Coordinates of C-alpha atoms (C1' of nucleotides) in Angstrom, one line a residue:
Chain A
M544 CA -283.3 -174.5 13.1
T545 CA -282.6 -178.1 13.5
N546 CA -279.2 -177.3 14.8
P547 CA -279.1 -174.2 16.9
P548 CA -275.5 -173.5 17.0
S549 CA -275.7 -171.2 19.8
V550 CA -276.9 -171.7 23.3
S551 CA -279.0 -174.8 23.6
R552 CA -276.6 -176.6 25.5
G553 CA -274.9 -179.5 23.7
R554 CA -276.5 -182.1 25.7
R555 CA -274.1 -184.9 24.7
P556 CA -273.5 -186.8 28.0
A557 CA -270.8 -188.6 26.0
Q558 CA -270.6 -189.6 22.5
G559 CA -272.0 -193.0 23.0
D560 CA -275.7 -192.9 23.9
P561 CA -276.6 -196.4 22.8
V562 CA -277.1 -198.9 25.5
I563 CA -274.5 -201.3 24.3
D564 CA -271.9 -198.7 24.1
R565 CA -272.6 -197.7 27.7
A566 CA -272.4 -201.3 28.8
F567 CA -269.2 -201.8 27.1
A568 CA -267.9 -198.5 28.4
L569 CA -268.6 -199.9 31.8
L570 CA -266.5 -202.9 31.1
T571 CA -263.6 -200.9 29.5
A572 CA -263.6 -198.6 32.5
F573 CA -261.6 -201.3 34.1
N574 CA -258.0 -200.9 33.8
E575 CA -254.7 -202.4 34.7
T576 CA -254.6 -199.9 37.6
R577 CA -258.2 -200.1 38.2
R578 CA -259.3 -203.7 38.5
A579 CA -262.0 -203.2 41.1
M580 CA -264.3 -200.2 41.3
T581 CA -267.2 -199.2 43.5
L582 CA -270.5 -198.1 41.8
A583 CA -269.7 -194.4 42.4
E584 CA -266.3 -194.9 40.8
L585 CA -267.7 -196.7 37.8
S586 CA -270.3 -193.9 37.5
R587 CA -267.7 -191.2 37.6
V588 CA -265.3 -192.9 35.2
T589 CA -267.9 -193.7 32.7
D590 CA -269.6 -190.3 33.2
T591 CA -272.9 -191.9 33.7
P592 CA -275.6 -191.1 36.4
P593 CA -275.4 -193.5 39.2
S594 CA -278.9 -195.0 38.8
T595 CA -278.1 -195.7 35.2
T596 CA -274.8 -197.2 36.1
L597 CA -276.3 -199.4 38.8
R598 CA -278.9 -200.7 36.4
L599 CA -276.4 -201.6 33.8
A600 CA -273.9 -203.0 36.2
R601 CA -276.6 -205.2 37.7
R602 CA -277.5 -206.7 34.4
L603 CA -273.9 -207.3 33.6
L604 CA -273.6 -208.8 37.1
H605 CA -276.4 -211.1 36.3
L606 CA -274.9 -212.2 33.1
G607 CA -271.6 -212.9 34.8
A608 CA -269.7 -210.3 32.8
L609 CA -269.1 -208.5 36.1
E610 CA -268.6 -209.8 39.5
R611 CA -268.3 -208.4 43.0
D612 CA -265.3 -208.9 45.0
A613 CA -265.1 -209.5 48.7
D614 CA -265.5 -205.8 49.4
G615 CA -268.5 -205.5 47.2
R616 CA -266.7 -203.7 44.5
F617 CA -267.2 -204.6 40.8
V618 CA -264.6 -206.6 39.0
V619 CA -264.6 -208.2 35.5
G620 CA -266.3 -211.5 35.6
L621 CA -265.4 -215.0 34.7
R622 CA -268.1 -215.4 32.1
L623 CA -266.6 -212.5 30.2
W624 CA -263.3 -214.3 30.3
E625 CA -264.9 -217.5 29.2
V626 CA -266.4 -216.0 26.2
A627 CA -263.1 -214.0 25.4
S628 CA -261.2 -217.3 25.5
L629 CA -262.8 -218.0 22.2
A630 CA -261.2 -215.1 20.5
P631 CA -259.2 -216.6 17.6
R632 CA -256.6 -213.8 17.4
A633 CA -255.9 -214.1 21.1
H634 CA -256.5 -217.3 22.9
G635 CA -256.8 -219.2 19.6
L636 CA -253.4 -218.3 18.5
R637 CA -252.0 -218.7 22.0
T638 CA -253.2 -222.2 22.2
V639 CA -251.1 -223.2 19.3
A640 CA -248.2 -221.0 20.3
L641 CA -247.9 -222.0 24.0
P642 CA -246.0 -225.3 23.4
F643 CA -243.6 -223.6 21.1
M644 CA -243.1 -220.8 23.5
E645 CA -242.4 -223.4 26.2
D646 CA -239.7 -224.8 24.0
L647 CA -238.0 -221.4 23.8
Y648 CA -238.6 -220.8 27.4
E649 CA -237.0 -224.0 28.5
A650 CA -234.0 -223.2 26.3
T651 CA -233.5 -219.7 27.5
H652 CA -235.3 -219.4 30.8
Q653 CA -235.9 -215.7 30.0
H654 CA -239.0 -213.8 28.9
V655 CA -240.8 -215.2 26.0
L656 CA -243.4 -212.9 24.5
F657 CA -246.2 -213.5 21.9
A658 CA -248.1 -210.5 20.6
V659 CA -250.6 -209.6 17.9
L660 CA -251.4 -206.3 16.2
D661 CA -254.5 -204.4 17.3
G662 CA -255.2 -200.8 16.3
M663 CA -252.0 -198.8 16.5
E664 CA -250.4 -201.1 19.1
A665 CA -249.3 -204.6 19.9
L666 CA -251.4 -206.6 22.2
L667 CA -249.4 -209.0 24.5
V668 CA -251.3 -212.3 24.2
E669 CA -248.9 -214.5 26.3
R670 CA -245.8 -214.2 28.2
L671 CA -243.7 -216.8 29.9
S672 CA -241.2 -215.6 32.5
A673 CA -239.1 -217.3 35.0
R674 CA -240.0 -216.3 38.5
E675 CA -236.5 -215.0 39.0
A676 CA -236.3 -213.3 35.6
I677 CA -235.8 -209.6 36.1
D678 CA -237.9 -206.5 35.2
V679 CA -241.4 -207.5 34.1
L680 CA -242.0 -205.1 31.3
Y681 CA -245.5 -205.8 30.1
R682 CA -248.4 -207.7 31.3
V683 CA -250.4 -210.2 29.4
G684 CA -253.5 -208.3 27.9
G685 CA -251.4 -205.1 27.9
R686 CA -250.5 -203.0 25.0
L687 CA -247.0 -202.3 23.6
P688 CA -245.8 -199.5 21.3
L689 CA -245.1 -200.6 17.8
H690 CA -242.0 -198.6 17.3
S691 CA -239.9 -199.3 20.4
T692 CA -240.4 -203.0 21.0
G693 CA -239.2 -206.1 19.2
V694 CA -242.7 -207.6 18.6
G695 CA -244.0 -204.2 17.6
L696 CA -241.4 -203.7 15.0
V697 CA -242.0 -207.0 13.5
L698 CA -245.7 -206.5 13.3
L699 CA -245.4 -203.1 11.9
A700 CA -242.8 -204.1 9.4
H701 CA -245.2 -206.7 8.0
A702 CA -248.3 -204.7 8.3
A703 CA -250.3 -203.3 5.3
P704 CA -248.3 -200.6 3.6
D705 CA -250.9 -197.9 4.0
F706 CA -251.1 -198.7 7.7
Q707 CA -247.3 -198.3 7.9
E708 CA -247.5 -195.0 6.3
A709 CA -250.3 -193.9 8.7
Y710 CA -248.1 -195.0 11.6
L711 CA -245.0 -193.3 10.3
A712 CA -247.0 -190.1 9.8
Q713 CA -247.5 -189.5 13.5
P714 CA -244.8 -188.1 15.8
L715 CA -242.9 -190.9 17.5
V716 CA -241.2 -191.1 20.7
H717 CA -239.3 -194.0 22.1
E718 CA -241.3 -195.3 24.9
P719 CA -239.5 -195.4 28.2
E720 CA -236.6 -193.2 27.4
G721 CA -238.6 -190.3 25.8
V722 CA -236.2 -189.9 22.9
P723 CA -237.8 -188.8 19.7
L724 CA -237.7 -191.2 16.8
S725 CA -237.6 -189.9 13.2
S726 CA -239.9 -191.5 10.7
A727 CA -236.8 -192.0 8.4
A728 CA -235.0 -193.9 11.1
L729 CA -238.0 -196.1 11.8
R730 CA -238.5 -196.6 8.1
R731 CA -234.9 -197.9 8.0
A732 CA -235.4 -200.1 10.9
L733 CA -238.5 -201.6 9.4
A734 CA -236.6 -202.4 6.2
E735 CA -233.9 -203.9 8.2
V736 CA -236.4 -206.1 10.0
R737 CA -237.9 -207.3 6.8
R738 CA -234.5 -208.0 5.3
N739 CA -233.1 -209.7 8.4
G740 CA -236.2 -211.7 9.2
I741 CA -236.0 -210.7 12.8
A742 CA -236.1 -207.6 14.9
V743 CA -233.4 -206.8 17.4
V744 CA -233.8 -204.1 20.0
N745 CA -231.5 -202.9 22.6
R746 CA -232.8 -201.0 25.5
Q747 CA -231.2 -199.5 28.4
E748 CA -233.9 -197.7 30.3
P749 CA -235.6 -200.0 32.8
R750 CA -232.6 -202.2 32.6
P751 CA -230.1 -203.0 29.8
L752 CA -231.8 -205.7 27.8
L753 CA -231.8 -207.3 24.4
A754 CA -235.0 -208.2 22.6
A755 CA -235.3 -210.3 19.6
A756 CA -238.5 -210.9 17.8
A757 CA -239.6 -212.9 14.8
P758 CA -242.8 -212.9 12.7
V759 CA -245.3 -215.7 13.0
R760 CA -247.4 -216.5 9.9
G761 CA -250.9 -217.8 9.6
A762 CA -252.5 -220.1 7.1
D763 CA -252.7 -217.5 4.4
G764 CA -249.0 -216.7 4.8
D765 CA -249.6 -213.3 6.4
V766 CA -247.9 -212.3 9.5
V767 CA -250.4 -212.7 12.3
A768 CA -248.2 -212.4 15.4
A769 CA -244.8 -211.9 16.7
L770 CA -242.7 -214.1 18.9
S771 CA -240.0 -212.6 21.0
V772 CA -237.3 -213.4 23.5
V773 CA -236.0 -210.8 25.9
V774 CA -232.8 -211.3 27.7
P775 CA -230.6 -209.1 29.9
A776 CA -227.9 -207.3 27.9
G777 CA -224.8 -209.3 28.0
H778 CA -226.5 -212.6 28.4
T779 CA -224.0 -215.3 27.7
E780 CA -226.2 -217.0 25.2
S781 CA -227.4 -214.0 23.3
R782 CA -225.7 -215.3 20.2
F783 CA -227.7 -218.5 20.2
I784 CA -231.0 -216.9 20.7
S785 CA -231.6 -215.6 17.2
P786 CA -231.3 -219.1 15.5
A787 CA -233.5 -220.7 18.1
L788 CA -236.0 -217.9 17.8
R789 CA -236.1 -218.1 14.0
A790 CA -236.5 -221.8 14.1
T791 CA -239.3 -221.7 16.7
A792 CA -241.2 -219.0 15.0
R793 CA -241.0 -220.9 11.8
A794 CA -242.2 -224.1 13.4
L795 CA -245.0 -222.3 15.0
S796 CA -246.0 -220.8 11.6
R797 CA -246.1 -224.2 10.2
G798 CA -248.2 -225.3 13.2
L799 CA -250.6 -222.6 12.2
G800 CA -250.7 -223.9 8.7
A801 CA -248.5 -221.3 7.0
P802 CA -247.1 -222.3 3.6
V803 CA -243.6 -222.4 5.1
S804 CA -241.1 -224.2 2.8
A805 CA -238.6 -225.7 5.1
A806 CA -236.0 -225.3 2.5
L807 CA -236.2 -221.5 2.4
P808 CA -233.2 -219.8 4.0
P809 CA -234.1 -217.8 7.1
G810 CA -235.0 -214.2 6.5
R811 CA -235.8 -214.8 2.9
F812 CA -239.5 -215.2 3.2
P813 CA -241.4 -214.0 0.1
D814 CA -244.2 -211.7 1.2
R815 CA -246.0 -212.8 -1.9
P816 CA -245.4 -216.2 -3.3
Chain B
M1211 CA -295.5 -227.8 10.4
T1212 CA -293.3 -225.0 11.3
N1213 CA -295.2 -222.7 13.6
P1214 CA -298.9 -222.3 13.7
P1215 CA -298.9 -218.7 12.5
S1216 CA -302.5 -218.2 13.7
V1217 CA -303.6 -218.3 17.3
S1218 CA -301.6 -215.2 18.4
R1219 CA -298.6 -217.3 19.5
G1220 CA -297.3 -216.5 23.0
R1221 CA -294.8 -213.9 21.8
R1222 CA -291.9 -214.7 24.0
P1223 CA -289.1 -214.4 21.6
A1224 CA -286.9 -215.6 24.3
Q1225 CA -286.8 -214.8 28.0
G1226 CA -284.2 -212.1 27.7
D1227 CA -285.7 -209.1 26.0
P1228 CA -283.4 -206.4 27.3
V1229 CA -280.8 -205.1 24.9
I1230 CA -277.7 -206.1 26.9
D1231 CA -278.9 -209.6 27.4
R1232 CA -279.3 -209.9 23.7
A1233 CA -275.9 -208.5 23.0
F1234 CA -274.4 -210.8 25.5
A1235 CA -276.4 -213.7 24.1
L1236 CA -274.8 -212.9 20.8
L1237 CA -271.4 -213.3 22.5
T1238 CA -272.2 -216.4 24.3
A1239 CA -273.6 -217.9 21.1
F1240 CA -270.0 -218.6 20.3
N1241 CA -268.8 -222.0 21.3
E1242 CA -265.9 -224.3 21.4
T1243 CA -267.3 -225.9 18.3
R1244 CA -268.7 -222.7 16.9
R1245 CA -265.9 -220.1 16.9
A1246 CA -267.0 -218.4 13.7
M1247 CA -270.5 -217.7 12.6
T1248 CA -272.3 -216.0 9.8
L1249 CA -274.9 -213.4 10.5
A1250 CA -277.7 -216.0 9.7
E1251 CA -276.1 -218.5 12.0
L1252 CA -275.9 -216.0 14.7
S1253 CA -279.5 -215.0 14.1
R1254 CA -280.6 -218.6 14.2
V1255 CA -278.7 -219.6 17.3
T1256 CA -279.8 -216.5 19.3
D1257 CA -283.3 -216.8 17.9
T1258 CA -283.2 -213.1 16.9
P1259 CA -284.4 -211.6 13.7
P1260 CA -281.7 -211.0 11.2
S1261 CA -282.1 -207.2 11.1
T1262 CA -281.8 -207.0 14.9
T1263 CA -278.9 -209.3 14.9
L1264 CA -277.0 -207.4 12.3
R1265 CA -277.6 -204.1 14.2
L1266 CA -276.3 -205.5 17.4
A1267 CA -273.4 -207.4 15.8
R1268 CA -272.3 -204.3 14.0
R1269 CA -272.2 -202.3 17.2
L1270 CA -270.2 -205.1 18.8
L1271 CA -268.0 -205.0 15.8
H1272 CA -267.5 -201.3 16.2
L1273 CA -266.6 -201.8 19.8
G1274 CA -264.1 -204.6 19.0
A1275 CA -266.0 -207.2 20.9
L1276 CA -266.6 -209.0 17.7
E1277 CA -264.4 -209.1 14.6
R1278 CA -264.8 -210.6 11.2
D1279 CA -262.6 -213.3 9.9
A1280 CA -261.1 -213.6 6.5
D1281 CA -264.4 -215.2 5.3
G1282 CA -266.5 -212.3 6.7
R1283 CA -267.9 -214.5 9.5
F1284 CA -268.1 -213.1 13.0
V1285 CA -265.7 -214.1 15.6
V1286 CA -265.0 -213.0 19.1
G1287 CA -262.8 -209.9 19.1
L1288 CA -259.5 -208.9 20.7
R1289 CA -261.0 -206.0 22.7
L1290 CA -263.2 -208.4 24.5
W1291 CA -260.2 -210.5 25.3
E1292 CA -258.3 -207.5 26.4
V1293 CA -261.0 -206.5 28.9
A1294 CA -261.5 -210.0 30.0
S1295 CA -257.8 -210.3 30.8
L1296 CA -258.6 -208.1 33.9
A1297 CA -260.8 -210.7 35.4
P1298 CA -259.3 -211.2 38.8
R1299 CA -260.5 -214.8 39.2
A1300 CA -259.2 -215.8 35.8
H1301 CA -256.3 -214.0 34.4
G1302 CA -255.5 -212.4 37.7
L1303 CA -255.0 -215.7 39.5
R1304 CA -253.4 -217.1 36.4
T1305 CA -250.7 -214.5 36.4
V1306 CA -249.6 -215.6 39.8
A1307 CA -250.0 -219.2 39.2
L1308 CA -248.3 -219.5 35.9
P1309 CA -244.6 -219.6 37.2
F1310 CA -245.6 -222.2 39.8
M1311 CA -247.3 -224.2 37.2
E1312 CA -244.1 -224.1 35.1
D1313 CA -242.1 -225.5 38.0
L1314 CA -244.6 -228.4 38.2
Y1315 CA -244.5 -228.8 34.4
E1316 CA -240.8 -228.9 34.1
A1317 CA -240.6 -231.5 36.9
T1318 CA -243.2 -233.7 35.4
H1319 CA -243.6 -232.7 31.7
Q1320 CA -247.2 -233.7 31.9
H1321 CA -250.5 -231.9 32.0
V1322 CA -250.7 -229.2 34.6
L1323 CA -254.1 -227.7 35.2
F1324 CA -255.4 -224.7 37.0
A1325 CA -259.1 -224.2 37.6
V1326 CA -261.6 -222.1 39.5
L1327 CA -265.2 -222.7 40.6
D1328 CA -268.0 -221.1 38.5
G1329 CA -271.5 -222.0 38.9
M1330 CA -271.9 -225.7 39.1
E1331 CA -268.6 -226.4 37.2
A1332 CA -265.0 -225.8 37.2
L1333 CA -263.6 -223.3 34.7
L1334 CA -260.2 -224.3 33.3
V1335 CA -258.1 -221.1 33.6
E1336 CA -254.8 -222.4 32.4
R1337 CA -253.2 -225.6 31.2
L1338 CA -249.6 -226.4 30.4
S1339 CA -249.0 -229.5 28.3
A1340 CA -246.1 -231.1 26.5
R1341 CA -246.7 -231.2 22.8
E1342 CA -246.2 -234.9 23.0
A1343 CA -248.4 -235.3 26.0
I1344 CA -251.3 -237.6 25.3
D1345 CA -255.0 -237.0 25.2
V1346 CA -255.9 -233.4 25.6
L1347 CA -258.9 -233.6 27.9
Y1348 CA -260.1 -230.0 28.4
R1349 CA -259.3 -226.8 26.8
V1350 CA -258.4 -223.5 28.5
G1351 CA -261.7 -221.6 28.9
G1352 CA -263.7 -224.9 29.0
R1353 CA -265.7 -226.3 31.8
L1354 CA -265.1 -229.4 33.8
P1355 CA -267.6 -231.4 35.9
L1356 CA -267.0 -231.0 39.6
H1357 CA -267.6 -234.7 40.6
S1358 CA -265.4 -236.5 38.2
T1359 CA -262.2 -234.5 37.9
G1360 CA -259.4 -233.8 40.3
V1361 CA -259.8 -230.0 40.3
G1362 CA -263.5 -230.4 40.5
L1363 CA -263.4 -232.6 43.6
V1364 CA -261.0 -230.2 45.2
L1365 CA -263.1 -227.1 44.5
L1366 CA -266.4 -228.8 45.6
A1367 CA -264.8 -230.3 48.7
H1368 CA -263.9 -226.8 49.9
A1369 CA -266.9 -225.0 48.7
A1370 CA -269.6 -223.5 50.9
P1371 CA -271.6 -226.3 52.7
D1372 CA -275.0 -225.3 51.2
F1373 CA -273.5 -225.3 47.8
Q1374 CA -272.2 -228.7 48.3
E1375 CA -275.6 -229.9 49.4
A1376 CA -277.2 -228.4 46.4
Y1377 CA -274.7 -230.1 44.2
L1378 CA -275.1 -233.4 45.9
A1379 CA -278.9 -233.2 45.6
Q1380 CA -278.8 -233.5 41.9
P1381 CA -278.4 -236.8 40.0
L1382 CA -274.7 -237.4 39.2
V1383 CA -273.1 -239.3 36.4
H1384 CA -269.4 -239.8 35.9
E1385 CA -268.5 -237.8 32.9
P1386 CA -266.9 -239.8 30.2
E1387 CA -267.9 -243.3 31.4
G1388 CA -271.5 -242.6 32.0
V1389 CA -271.5 -244.5 35.3
P1390 CA -273.9 -243.1 37.9
L1391 CA -272.4 -241.8 41.1
S1392 CA -274.3 -242.0 44.4
S1393 CA -274.4 -238.9 46.5
A1394 CA -273.1 -241.0 49.4
A1395 CA -270.1 -242.1 47.4
L1396 CA -269.3 -238.5 46.4
R1397 CA -269.8 -237.3 50.0
R1398 CA -267.3 -239.9 51.1
A1399 CA -264.9 -238.8 48.3
L1400 CA -265.2 -235.1 49.3
A1401 CA -264.5 -236.0 52.9
E1402 CA -261.5 -238.0 51.8
V1403 CA -260.2 -235.0 49.8
R1404 CA -260.5 -232.7 52.8
R1405 CA -258.8 -235.2 55.0
N1406 CA -256.1 -236.0 52.6
G1407 CA -255.5 -232.5 51.4
I1408 CA -255.4 -233.6 47.8
A1409 CA -257.7 -235.3 45.4
V1410 CA -256.7 -238.3 43.4
V1411 CA -258.7 -239.6 40.5
N1412 CA -258.2 -242.6 38.4
R1413 CA -259.8 -242.7 35.0
Q1414 CA -259.8 -245.4 32.3
E1415 CA -262.2 -243.9 29.8
P1416 CA -260.3 -241.7 27.3
R1417 CA -257.1 -243.4 28.4
P1418 CA -255.9 -244.7 31.7
L1419 CA -254.7 -241.7 33.7
L1420 CA -254.1 -240.5 37.1
A1421 CA -255.1 -237.0 38.2
A1422 CA -253.9 -235.4 41.4
A1423 CA -255.3 -232.0 42.5
A1424 CA -254.6 -229.7 45.4
P1425 CA -256.4 -226.7 46.7
V1426 CA -255.1 -223.2 46.3
R1427 CA -256.0 -220.6 48.9
G1428 CA -256.3 -216.9 48.6
A1429 CA -255.6 -214.0 50.8
D1430 CA -258.5 -214.7 53.1
G1431 CA -257.5 -218.4 53.5
D1432 CA -260.4 -219.6 51.4
V1433 CA -259.9 -222.1 48.6
V1434 CA -260.0 -220.0 45.4
A1435 CA -258.6 -222.5 42.8
A1436 CA -257.3 -225.9 42.3
L1437 CA -254.0 -227.0 40.9
S1438 CA -253.7 -230.4 39.2
V1439 CA -251.2 -232.7 37.5
V1440 CA -252.5 -235.4 35.1
V1441 CA -250.2 -238.3 34.2
P1442 CA -250.8 -241.5 32.2
A1443 CA -251.6 -244.4 34.6
G1444 CA -248.5 -246.3 35.5
H1445 CA -246.3 -243.3 35.1
T1446 CA -243.1 -244.1 36.7
E1447 CA -243.0 -241.0 38.8
S1448 CA -246.6 -241.1 40.0
R1449 CA -245.3 -241.5 43.6
F1450 CA -243.4 -238.4 43.5
I1451 CA -246.2 -236.2 42.2
S1452 CA -248.3 -235.8 45.2
P1453 CA -245.5 -234.2 47.3
A1454 CA -244.5 -231.9 44.5
L1455 CA -248.1 -231.0 43.9
R1456 CA -248.7 -230.3 47.6
A1457 CA -245.7 -228.2 47.8
T1458 CA -246.3 -226.2 44.7
A1459 CA -250.0 -225.6 45.7
R1460 CA -248.9 -224.3 49.0
A1461 CA -246.2 -222.1 47.6
L1462 CA -248.7 -220.7 45.2
S1463 CA -251.2 -220.1 48.0
R1464 CA -248.5 -218.2 49.8
G1465 CA -247.8 -216.2 46.7
L1466 CA -251.5 -215.2 46.7
G1467 CA -251.2 -214.0 50.3
A1468 CA -252.7 -216.9 52.0
P1469 CA -252.0 -217.3 55.7
V1470 CA -250.1 -220.5 55.1
S1471 CA -248.1 -221.6 58.0
A1472 CA -245.0 -223.2 56.6
A1473 CA -244.9 -225.5 59.7
L1474 CA -248.4 -227.1 59.2
P1475 CA -248.2 -230.7 58.0
P1476 CA -249.6 -231.3 54.6
G1477 CA -253.3 -232.0 54.4
R1478 CA -253.9 -230.6 57.8
F1479 CA -255.2 -227.2 56.8
P1480 CA -257.7 -225.9 59.2
D1481 CA -260.7 -224.6 57.3
R1482 CA -261.4 -222.2 60.1
P1483 CA -258.6 -221.1 62.3
Chain C
dG82 C1' -275.4 -185.6 66.1
dA83 C1' -274.7 -183.3 61.9
dT84 C1' -272.7 -184.0 57.5
dC85 C1' -271.1 -186.2 53.5
dG86 C1' -270.8 -189.9 50.1
dC87 C1' -272.4 -194.1 48.6
dA88 C1' -275.8 -197.6 47.2
dT89 C1' -280.2 -198.3 45.9
dG90 C1' -285.5 -197.7 44.9
dC91 C1' -288.9 -195.3 42.3
dC92 C1' -291.3 -193.6 38.2
dA93 C1' -293.0 -190.4 34.4
dC94 C1' -291.0 -189.2 30.1
dT95 C1' -288.9 -190.1 25.8
dC96 C1' -285.7 -191.7 22.7
dA97 C1' -283.4 -195.7 21.2
dA98 C1' -284.4 -200.4 19.9
dT99 C1' -287.3 -203.4 17.3
dG100 C1' -288.5 -206.5 13.4
dG101 C1' -291.4 -206.9 9.2
dA102 C1' -290.9 -205.8 4.5
dA103 C1' -288.3 -204.8 0.7
dT104 C1' -283.7 -204.7 -1.9
dT105 C1' -279.6 -206.5 -3.4
dG106 C1' -276.1 -209.8 -4.3
dC107 C1' -274.4 -214.3 -4.5
dC108 C1' -274.2 -218.9 -5.5
dG109 C1' -275.8 -223.6 -7.1
dC110 C1' -278.9 -226.0 -9.9
dT111 C1' -281.3 -227.1 -14.3
Chain D
dA764 C1' -278.7 -218.0 -19.4
dG765 C1' -282.4 -218.2 -16.4
dC766 C1' -284.1 -219.4 -12.0
dG767 C1' -285.1 -220.2 -7.2
dG768 C1' -283.2 -219.9 -2.7
dC769 C1' -280.5 -218.0 0.8
dA770 C1' -277.5 -214.5 3.1
dA771 C1' -276.6 -209.7 4.0
dT772 C1' -278.3 -205.4 4.3
dT773 C1' -281.4 -201.0 4.3
dC774 C1' -285.5 -198.7 5.6
dC775 C1' -289.0 -197.0 8.7
dA776 C1' -293.2 -196.7 11.6
dT777 C1' -294.2 -198.4 16.1
dT778 C1' -293.5 -198.8 20.9
dG779 C1' -291.6 -200.4 25.0
dA780 C1' -287.2 -200.4 27.1
dG781 C1' -283.9 -197.3 28.9
dT782 C1' -283.3 -192.9 31.2
dG783 C1' -282.0 -190.0 35.1
dG784 C1' -283.8 -186.7 38.6
dC785 C1' -285.3 -187.2 43.0
dA786 C1' -285.8 -189.5 47.5
dT787 C1' -284.4 -192.8 50.9
dG788 C1' -281.4 -195.5 54.1
dC789 C1' -277.0 -196.5 55.8
dG790 C1' -272.3 -195.9 57.3
dA791 C1' -268.4 -193.4 58.0
dT792 C1' -266.2 -189.0 59.3
dC793 C1' -265.9 -184.5 61.6

DNA sequence: GATCGCATGCCACTCAATGGAATTGCCGCT
DNA sequence: AGCGGCAATTCCATTGAGTGGCATGCGATC
């Protein structure tokens, strides 16, 4: 009787009744393509009655987690950003990484990416790009597929084995091209990444480009992030990029306190000492 | 000696009973000097019973707003950072500003700062620094006083008049030195900043340095941020910095859609057309 | 000027949040 | 080993904070 399976209308307005979930849903309703929303929009997107939405939004407004733009629409607030700047795996890593990224950037004047693993994707934590550099692929704060990007392959290749299996178990399609990717092929690619120490990806789709990515290790020796350089295909200095990338990633790892023996040959990192 | 348990105690646990306030208090409990906290610590800092703290923290954990580090302590989570990266006044501005900042950085190889106004302080949104650059003053995500920093003076000088008055009305002390600052002196300084188009600050305290800051204007022509270069005092190229800074700030403003007439002489921006 | 959608106020109902008490587990001290 | 002491966690009866339907005012659009 407690669970009348028939009629009785499943009155689940969503799955997240609790207040905090709703408030957070309000925040996550914002989107790369939806950075400012009216109350009605918010209400619709979060599937919450307007009065409730208003009450929540107002509170978040008061806290500075939301703000209103010139048109009175809601946008993500500075206070939220301020708090988020304390996230160790994002801003914390970035702080250490930025100077190293600048070294790479100054040497190559192309895209330099820095990403971490989150869920089944890579989260782009920082990107340096020349203003004249072509095709902006991903934005900072955006997510990248693990199987068709340099940073993604690096992160996946060094992730926990059971995570890798879970990832391999799902159907995979190369991102922009739409070409299916067999798990066997990906498995081979990952092995190659581990063996080689860096990942190299060639893409044609938005524009022919070459991406090289290297693992960054934290204090406990685990891979915590990936550093990458993206250059147009046929870039004259392509050949020089891998060594520079390797060296920088290793210097950065050392900066993060990784037990990096300077004597180890590149690509020969022991995953377990 | 702790708390007189009798006498019914005015039961104001804090001033923010509502759930969201508490959850946010949990997040804002994190600090530059307190980036990781145990449950008990969180409970103490937020003045919330452990059981309640745990419940809230768990929910935030589930949402990804919090994470646990290797030691099981709570830290700010990636998801929060991801959402916050959509804050127009922080990351949004930064995205446009970064390439310009890099130009300045490459020219000077000193500190390049980018800050916005929030509350009674400036919030440092981005900073580029050479690894060998001296004395790191403020961290990204940190707050700077308006009256004793270059970016602060610029933001204050172009803020709403009533805000300026409110700011001037409070007792002011120069930040690191502890020297009092009269409101008349600050008023003069602000006028000078408006007249000159940039703010120049000399400081001795942490180390002798020279900071120059220029206003950055948004699409509606208002000052939305400040761009600054900080160099050691006596830096050989100090003389060349102001022009470069002015030019870059103006280019950035144009990049933000500001109605910047290229013909206008520097420092002669009309606040109202 | 009629209509529609949005933002906001109001308020009785109710369900989710609360926190005290108890339990477990983990040190560090003797 | 044995013993506080503290942190983390579970449980549950109580209750007050959150809810959302309805009504209002406003401004655009037809």
